[in-house]
Structures are given as C-alpha cells and as structure tokens.
Short mmCIF file of N, CA and C in Angstrom, two decimals:
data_model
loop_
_atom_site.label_atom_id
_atom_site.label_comp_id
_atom_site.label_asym_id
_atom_site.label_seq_id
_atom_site.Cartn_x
_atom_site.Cartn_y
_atom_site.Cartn_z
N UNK A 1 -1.05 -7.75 22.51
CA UNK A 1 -1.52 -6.80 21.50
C UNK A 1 -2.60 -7.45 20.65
N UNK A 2 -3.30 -6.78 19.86
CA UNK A 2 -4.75 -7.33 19.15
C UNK A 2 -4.20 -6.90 17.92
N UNK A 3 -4.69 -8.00 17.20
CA UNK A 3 -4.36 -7.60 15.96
C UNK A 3 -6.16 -7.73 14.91
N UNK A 4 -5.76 -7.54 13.72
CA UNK A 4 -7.15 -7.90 12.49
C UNK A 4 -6.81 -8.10 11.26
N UNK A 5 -7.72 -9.17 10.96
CA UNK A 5 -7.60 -10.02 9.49
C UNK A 5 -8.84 -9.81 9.08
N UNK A 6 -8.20 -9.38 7.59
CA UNK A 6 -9.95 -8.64 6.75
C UNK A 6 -9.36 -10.48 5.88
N UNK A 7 -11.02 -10.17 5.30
CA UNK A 7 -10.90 -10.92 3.92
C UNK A 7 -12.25 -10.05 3.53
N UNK A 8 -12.19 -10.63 1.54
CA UNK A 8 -13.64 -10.88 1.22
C UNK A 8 -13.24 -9.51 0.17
N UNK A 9 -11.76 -9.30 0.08
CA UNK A 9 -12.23 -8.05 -1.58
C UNK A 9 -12.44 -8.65 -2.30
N UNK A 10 -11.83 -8.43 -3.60
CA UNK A 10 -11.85 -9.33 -5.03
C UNK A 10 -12.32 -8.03 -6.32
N UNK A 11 -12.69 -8.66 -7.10
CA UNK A 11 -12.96 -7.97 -8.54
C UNK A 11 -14.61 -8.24 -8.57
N UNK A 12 -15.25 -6.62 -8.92
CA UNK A 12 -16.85 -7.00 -9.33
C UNK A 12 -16.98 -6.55 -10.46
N UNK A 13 -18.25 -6.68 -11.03
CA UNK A 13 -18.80 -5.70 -11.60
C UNK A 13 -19.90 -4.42 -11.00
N UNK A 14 -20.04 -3.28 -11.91
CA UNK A 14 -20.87 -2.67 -11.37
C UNK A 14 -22.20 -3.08 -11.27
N UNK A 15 -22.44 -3.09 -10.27
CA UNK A 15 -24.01 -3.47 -9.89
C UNK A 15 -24.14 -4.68 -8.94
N UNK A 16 -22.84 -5.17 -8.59
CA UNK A 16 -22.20 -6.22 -7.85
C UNK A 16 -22.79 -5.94 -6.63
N UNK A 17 -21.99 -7.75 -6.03
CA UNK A 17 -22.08 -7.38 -4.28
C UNK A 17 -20.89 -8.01 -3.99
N UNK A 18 -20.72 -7.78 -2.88
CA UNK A 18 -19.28 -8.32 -1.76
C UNK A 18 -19.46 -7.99 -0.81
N UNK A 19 -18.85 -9.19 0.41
CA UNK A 19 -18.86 -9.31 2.04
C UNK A 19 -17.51 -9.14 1.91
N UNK A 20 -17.02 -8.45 3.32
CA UNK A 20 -15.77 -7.87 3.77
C UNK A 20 -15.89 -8.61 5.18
N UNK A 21 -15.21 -9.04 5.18
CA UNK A 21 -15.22 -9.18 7.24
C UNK A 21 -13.94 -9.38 7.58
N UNK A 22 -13.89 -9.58 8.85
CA UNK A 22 -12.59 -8.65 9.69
C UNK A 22 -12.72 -9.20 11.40
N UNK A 23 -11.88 -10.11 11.59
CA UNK A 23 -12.21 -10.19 13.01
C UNK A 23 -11.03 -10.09 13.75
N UNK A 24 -10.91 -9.33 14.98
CA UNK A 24 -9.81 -9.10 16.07
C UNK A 24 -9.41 -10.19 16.87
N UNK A 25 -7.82 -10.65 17.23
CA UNK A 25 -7.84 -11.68 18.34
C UNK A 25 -6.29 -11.13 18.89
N UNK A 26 -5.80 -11.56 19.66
CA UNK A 26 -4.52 -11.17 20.64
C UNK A 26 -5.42 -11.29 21.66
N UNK A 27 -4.30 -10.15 22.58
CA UNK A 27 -4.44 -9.99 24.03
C UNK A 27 -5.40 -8.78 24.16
N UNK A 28 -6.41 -8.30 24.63
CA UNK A 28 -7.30 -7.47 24.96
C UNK A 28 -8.75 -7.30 25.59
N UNK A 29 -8.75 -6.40 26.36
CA UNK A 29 -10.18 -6.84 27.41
C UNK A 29 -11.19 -6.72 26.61
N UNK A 30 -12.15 -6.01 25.70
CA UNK A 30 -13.12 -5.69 25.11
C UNK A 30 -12.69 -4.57 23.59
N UNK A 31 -13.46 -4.99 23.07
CA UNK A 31 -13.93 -3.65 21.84
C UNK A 31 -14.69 -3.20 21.76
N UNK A 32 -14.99 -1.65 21.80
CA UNK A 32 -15.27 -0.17 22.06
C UNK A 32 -16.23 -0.33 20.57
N UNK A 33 -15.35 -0.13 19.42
CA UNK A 33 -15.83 0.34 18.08
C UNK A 33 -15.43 -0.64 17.05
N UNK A 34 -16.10 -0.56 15.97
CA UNK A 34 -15.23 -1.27 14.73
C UNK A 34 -15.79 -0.96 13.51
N UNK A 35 -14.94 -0.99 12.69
CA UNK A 35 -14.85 0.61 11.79
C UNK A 35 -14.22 -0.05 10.39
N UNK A 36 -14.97 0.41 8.94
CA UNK A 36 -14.25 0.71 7.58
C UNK A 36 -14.06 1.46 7.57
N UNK A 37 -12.58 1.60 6.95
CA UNK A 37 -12.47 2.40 5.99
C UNK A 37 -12.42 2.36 4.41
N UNK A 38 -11.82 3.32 3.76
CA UNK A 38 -11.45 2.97 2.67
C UNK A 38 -10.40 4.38 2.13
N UNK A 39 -9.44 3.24 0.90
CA UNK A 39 -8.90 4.77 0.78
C UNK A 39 -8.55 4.08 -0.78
N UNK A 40 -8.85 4.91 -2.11
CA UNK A 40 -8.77 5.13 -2.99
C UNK A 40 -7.83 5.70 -3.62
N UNK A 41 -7.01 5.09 -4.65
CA UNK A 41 -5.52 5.89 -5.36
C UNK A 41 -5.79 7.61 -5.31
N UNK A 42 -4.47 7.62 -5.02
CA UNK A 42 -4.46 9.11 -4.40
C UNK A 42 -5.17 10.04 -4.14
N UNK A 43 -6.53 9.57 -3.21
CA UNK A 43 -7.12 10.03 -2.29
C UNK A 43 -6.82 9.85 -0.58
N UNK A 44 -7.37 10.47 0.47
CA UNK A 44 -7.17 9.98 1.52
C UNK A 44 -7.92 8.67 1.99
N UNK A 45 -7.55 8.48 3.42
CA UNK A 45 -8.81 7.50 3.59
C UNK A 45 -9.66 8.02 4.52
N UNK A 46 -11.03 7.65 4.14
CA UNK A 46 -12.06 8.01 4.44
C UNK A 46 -13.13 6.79 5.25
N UNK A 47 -13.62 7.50 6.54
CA UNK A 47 -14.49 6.83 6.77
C UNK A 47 -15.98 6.12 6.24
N UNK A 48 -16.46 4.55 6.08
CA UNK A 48 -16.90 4.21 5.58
C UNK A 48 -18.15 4.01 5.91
N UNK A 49 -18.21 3.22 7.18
CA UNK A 49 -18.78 3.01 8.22
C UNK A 49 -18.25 2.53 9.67
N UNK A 50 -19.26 2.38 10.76
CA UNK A 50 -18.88 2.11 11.97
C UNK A 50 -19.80 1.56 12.51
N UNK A 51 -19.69 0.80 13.97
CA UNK A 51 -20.62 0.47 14.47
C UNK A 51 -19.95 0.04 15.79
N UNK A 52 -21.18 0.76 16.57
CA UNK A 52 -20.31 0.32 18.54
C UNK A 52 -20.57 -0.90 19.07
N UNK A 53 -20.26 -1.27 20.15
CA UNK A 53 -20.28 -2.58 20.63
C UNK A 53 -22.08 -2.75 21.15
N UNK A 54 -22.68 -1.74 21.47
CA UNK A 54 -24.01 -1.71 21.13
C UNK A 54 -25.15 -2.13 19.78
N UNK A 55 -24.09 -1.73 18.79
CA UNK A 55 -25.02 -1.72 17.76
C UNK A 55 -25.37 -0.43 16.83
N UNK A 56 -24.88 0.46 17.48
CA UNK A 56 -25.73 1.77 16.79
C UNK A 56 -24.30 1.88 15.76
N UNK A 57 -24.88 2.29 14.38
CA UNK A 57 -24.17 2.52 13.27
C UNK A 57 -24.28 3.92 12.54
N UNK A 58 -23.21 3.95 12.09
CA UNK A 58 -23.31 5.45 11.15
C UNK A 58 -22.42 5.45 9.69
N UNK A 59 -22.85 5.56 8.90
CA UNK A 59 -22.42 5.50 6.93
C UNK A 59 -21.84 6.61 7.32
N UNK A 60 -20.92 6.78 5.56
CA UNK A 60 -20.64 8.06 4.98
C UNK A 60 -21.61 7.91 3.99
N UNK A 61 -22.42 8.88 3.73
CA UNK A 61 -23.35 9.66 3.06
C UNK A 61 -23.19 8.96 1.61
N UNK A 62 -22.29 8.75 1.23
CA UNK A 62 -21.85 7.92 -0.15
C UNK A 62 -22.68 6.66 -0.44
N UNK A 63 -22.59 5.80 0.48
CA UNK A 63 -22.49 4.36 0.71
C UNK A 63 -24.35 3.89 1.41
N UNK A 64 -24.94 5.15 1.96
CA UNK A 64 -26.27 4.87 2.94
C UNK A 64 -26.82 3.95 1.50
N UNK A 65 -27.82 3.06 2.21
CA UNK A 65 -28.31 2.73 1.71
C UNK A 65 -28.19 1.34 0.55
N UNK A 66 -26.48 1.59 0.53
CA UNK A 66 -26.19 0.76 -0.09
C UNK A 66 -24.96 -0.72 0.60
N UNK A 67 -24.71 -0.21 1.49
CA UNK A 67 -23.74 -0.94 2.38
C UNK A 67 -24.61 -1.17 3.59
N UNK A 68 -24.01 -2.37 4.60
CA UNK A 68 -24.74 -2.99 5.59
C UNK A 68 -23.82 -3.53 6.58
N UNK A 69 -23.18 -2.23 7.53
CA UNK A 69 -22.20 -3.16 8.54
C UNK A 69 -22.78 -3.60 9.77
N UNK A 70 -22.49 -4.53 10.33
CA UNK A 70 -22.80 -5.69 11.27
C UNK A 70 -21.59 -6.19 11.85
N UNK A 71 -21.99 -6.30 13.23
CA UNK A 71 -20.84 -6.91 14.13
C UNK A 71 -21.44 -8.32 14.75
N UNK A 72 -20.60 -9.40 15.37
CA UNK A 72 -20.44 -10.47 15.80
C UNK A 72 -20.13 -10.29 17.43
N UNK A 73 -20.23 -9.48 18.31
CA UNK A 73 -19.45 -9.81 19.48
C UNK A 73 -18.68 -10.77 20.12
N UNK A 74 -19.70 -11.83 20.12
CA UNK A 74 -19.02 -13.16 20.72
C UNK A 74 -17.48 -13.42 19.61
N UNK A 75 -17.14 -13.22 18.55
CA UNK A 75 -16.25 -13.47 17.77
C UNK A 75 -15.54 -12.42 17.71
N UNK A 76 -15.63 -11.32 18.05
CA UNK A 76 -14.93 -10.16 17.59
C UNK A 76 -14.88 -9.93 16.69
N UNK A 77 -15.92 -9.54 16.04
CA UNK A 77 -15.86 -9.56 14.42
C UNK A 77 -16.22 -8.37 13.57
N UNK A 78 -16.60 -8.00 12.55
CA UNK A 78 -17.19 -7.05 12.05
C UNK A 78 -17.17 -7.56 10.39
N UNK A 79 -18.51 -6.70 9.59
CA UNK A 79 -18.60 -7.61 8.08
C UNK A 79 -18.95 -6.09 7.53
N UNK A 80 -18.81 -6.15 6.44
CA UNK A 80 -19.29 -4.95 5.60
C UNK A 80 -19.78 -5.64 4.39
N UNK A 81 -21.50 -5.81 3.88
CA UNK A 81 -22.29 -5.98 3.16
C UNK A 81 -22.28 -4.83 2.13
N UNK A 82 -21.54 -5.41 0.81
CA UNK A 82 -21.48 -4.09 -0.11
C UNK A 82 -22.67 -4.27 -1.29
N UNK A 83 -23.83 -3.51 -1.62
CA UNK A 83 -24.23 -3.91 -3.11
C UNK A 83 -24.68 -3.11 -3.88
N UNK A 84 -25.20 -2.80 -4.57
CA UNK A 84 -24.97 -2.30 -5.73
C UNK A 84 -23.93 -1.02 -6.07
N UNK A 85 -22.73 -2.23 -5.87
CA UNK A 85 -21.55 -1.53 -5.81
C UNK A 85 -21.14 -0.66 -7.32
N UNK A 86 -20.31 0.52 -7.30
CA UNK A 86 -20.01 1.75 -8.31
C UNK A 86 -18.71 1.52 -8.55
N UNK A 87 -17.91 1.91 -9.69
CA UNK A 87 -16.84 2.02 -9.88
C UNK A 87 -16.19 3.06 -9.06
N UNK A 88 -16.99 4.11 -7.88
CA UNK A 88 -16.42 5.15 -7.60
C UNK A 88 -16.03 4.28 -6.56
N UNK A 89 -16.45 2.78 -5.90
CA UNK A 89 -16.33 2.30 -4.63
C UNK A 89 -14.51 1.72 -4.43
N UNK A 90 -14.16 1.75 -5.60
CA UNK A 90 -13.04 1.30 -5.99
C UNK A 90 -11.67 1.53 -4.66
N UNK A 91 -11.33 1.07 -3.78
CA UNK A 91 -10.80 1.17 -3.03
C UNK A 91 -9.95 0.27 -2.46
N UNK A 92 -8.85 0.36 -1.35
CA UNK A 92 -8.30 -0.98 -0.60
C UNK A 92 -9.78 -0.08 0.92
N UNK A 93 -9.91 -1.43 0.93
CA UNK A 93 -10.83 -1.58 2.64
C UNK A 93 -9.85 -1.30 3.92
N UNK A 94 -9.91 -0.86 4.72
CA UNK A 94 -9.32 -0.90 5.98
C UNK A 94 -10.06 -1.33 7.22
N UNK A 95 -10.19 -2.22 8.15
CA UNK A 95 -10.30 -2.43 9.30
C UNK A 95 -10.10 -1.72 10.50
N UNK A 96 -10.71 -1.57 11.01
CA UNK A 96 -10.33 -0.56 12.47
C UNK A 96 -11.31 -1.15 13.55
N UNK A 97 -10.73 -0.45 14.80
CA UNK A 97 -10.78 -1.22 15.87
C UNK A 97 -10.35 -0.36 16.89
N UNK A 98 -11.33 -0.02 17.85
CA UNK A 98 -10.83 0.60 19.17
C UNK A 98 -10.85 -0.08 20.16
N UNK A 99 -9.63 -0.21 20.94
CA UNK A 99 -9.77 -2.07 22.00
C UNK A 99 -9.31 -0.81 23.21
N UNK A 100 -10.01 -1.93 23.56
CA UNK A 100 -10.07 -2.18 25.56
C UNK A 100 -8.59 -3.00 26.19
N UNK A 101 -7.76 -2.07 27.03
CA UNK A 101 -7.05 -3.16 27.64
C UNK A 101 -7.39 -3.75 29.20
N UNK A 102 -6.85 -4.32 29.94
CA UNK A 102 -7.34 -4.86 31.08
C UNK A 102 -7.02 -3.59 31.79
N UNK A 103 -5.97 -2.55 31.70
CA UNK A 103 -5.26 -1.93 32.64
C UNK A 103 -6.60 -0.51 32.27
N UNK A 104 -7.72 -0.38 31.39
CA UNK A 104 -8.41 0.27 31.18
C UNK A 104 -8.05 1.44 30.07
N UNK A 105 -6.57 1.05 29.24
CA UNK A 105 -6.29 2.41 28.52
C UNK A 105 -7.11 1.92 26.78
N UNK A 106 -7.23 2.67 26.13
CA UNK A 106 -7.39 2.07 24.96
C UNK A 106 -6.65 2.42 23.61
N UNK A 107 -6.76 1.53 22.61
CA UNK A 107 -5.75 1.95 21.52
C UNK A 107 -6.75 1.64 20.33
N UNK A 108 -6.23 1.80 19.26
CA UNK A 108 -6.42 1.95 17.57
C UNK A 108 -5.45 1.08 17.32
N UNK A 109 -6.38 0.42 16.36
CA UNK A 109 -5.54 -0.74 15.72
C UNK A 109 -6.22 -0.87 13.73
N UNK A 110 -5.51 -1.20 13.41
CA UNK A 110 -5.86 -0.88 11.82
C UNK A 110 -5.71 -2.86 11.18
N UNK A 111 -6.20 -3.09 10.11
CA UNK A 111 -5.84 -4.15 9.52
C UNK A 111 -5.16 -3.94 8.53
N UNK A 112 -4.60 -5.19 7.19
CA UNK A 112 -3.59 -4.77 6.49
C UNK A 112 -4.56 -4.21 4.66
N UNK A 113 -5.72 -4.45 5.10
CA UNK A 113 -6.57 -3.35 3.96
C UNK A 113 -6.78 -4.93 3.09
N UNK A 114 -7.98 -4.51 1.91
CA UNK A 114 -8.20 -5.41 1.36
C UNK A 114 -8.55 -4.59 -0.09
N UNK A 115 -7.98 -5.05 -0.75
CA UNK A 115 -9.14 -4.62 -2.13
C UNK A 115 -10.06 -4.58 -2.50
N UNK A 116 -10.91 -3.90 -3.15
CA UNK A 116 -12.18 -4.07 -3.93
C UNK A 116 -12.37 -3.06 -5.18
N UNK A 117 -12.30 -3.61 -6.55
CA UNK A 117 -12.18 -3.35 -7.52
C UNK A 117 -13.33 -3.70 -8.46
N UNK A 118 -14.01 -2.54 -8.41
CA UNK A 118 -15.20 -2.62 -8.96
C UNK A 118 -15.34 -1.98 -10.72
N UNK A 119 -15.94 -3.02 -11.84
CA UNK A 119 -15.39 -2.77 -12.88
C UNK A 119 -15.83 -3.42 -13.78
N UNK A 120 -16.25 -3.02 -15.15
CA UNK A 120 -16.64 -4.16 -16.27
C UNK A 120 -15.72 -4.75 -17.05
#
C-alpha cells in the first residue's frame, strides 16, 4: 500500500509565504495525479490544486495566481508554493494521490493534512 507525508504548515502572517510538500512511498507501480486540498473549520474540503504526472496543472479560482504546485517524479513528490497568503487561506492542507498498482487497478490515497494558519 502507498502511503503520504505532508510537511511545511505552520503560522503566517498575511502577506506571507509557505512550502507544503508531500511525498508518496510503499508498494505501487506509478502515480497518475497529485493533488491539494484543503478544508477549513466547518467548511468542506475543497480542491486546491492538481497536477498530472505530465505536468499540466489546474487551481481553484481562489488561489490562481497566487499558489505554485510542482511535482518531483523521480521522488514521488508534490510541493505547494503558497504567497501572498489571506486569512481566508486558513485551512488543514490535504495530500492526495491517485496510484498505479502493478495489477493495473488504481486507488486514492489521502495524507494526514497539515495546517496553515494564516494571521496577525
């Protein structure tokens, strides 16, 4: 099974920056996708960004412009470049991950979320 370890929340201020990254390891043939989220006190969670094993990426409309995700292949990795971060960004982070098994099926896998608490 594959698992993922975020790091990189912490406490900002507004107008801040923070790196998030997140890399996959276990048993698994390849990764498909790899994906933020975020989910905010009693809101849902919401997609943040993504990006395929190609490269091609897509924001939520919130965040364009201001966030910068990037993947690692050789590491299995993925980073989320946050800056001029808002108090609305205020969230735990989530990790995601669509893996490849050898037998060709694939699954969703989540990490255990990270904070980011943006704030004067």
């Amino acid at each position: 099974q594959a698992h993922l370890v975020e790091s990189g929340g912490g406490l900002v201020q507004p107008g801040g920056s923070l790196r998030l990254s997140c890399a996959a390891s276990g048993y698994f043939h390849s990764i498909d996708t790899m994906a933020w989220y975020r989910q905010a006190a009693g809101k849902g969670r919401e997609l943040v960004a993504i990006i395929t094993s190609g490269g091609a990426t897509n924001y939520a409309d919130s965040v364009k412009g201001r966030f910068t995700i990037s993947g690692d292949n050789a590491k299995n990795a993925v980073f989320l470049q946050m800056i001029s971060l808002k108090p609305e960004d205020t969230a735990v982070y989530y990790c995601n991950a669509v893996v490849w098994t050898l037998g060709r099926e694939y699954y969703e896998i989540w990490g255990q979320g990270t904070q980011v608490t943006v704030s004067s």
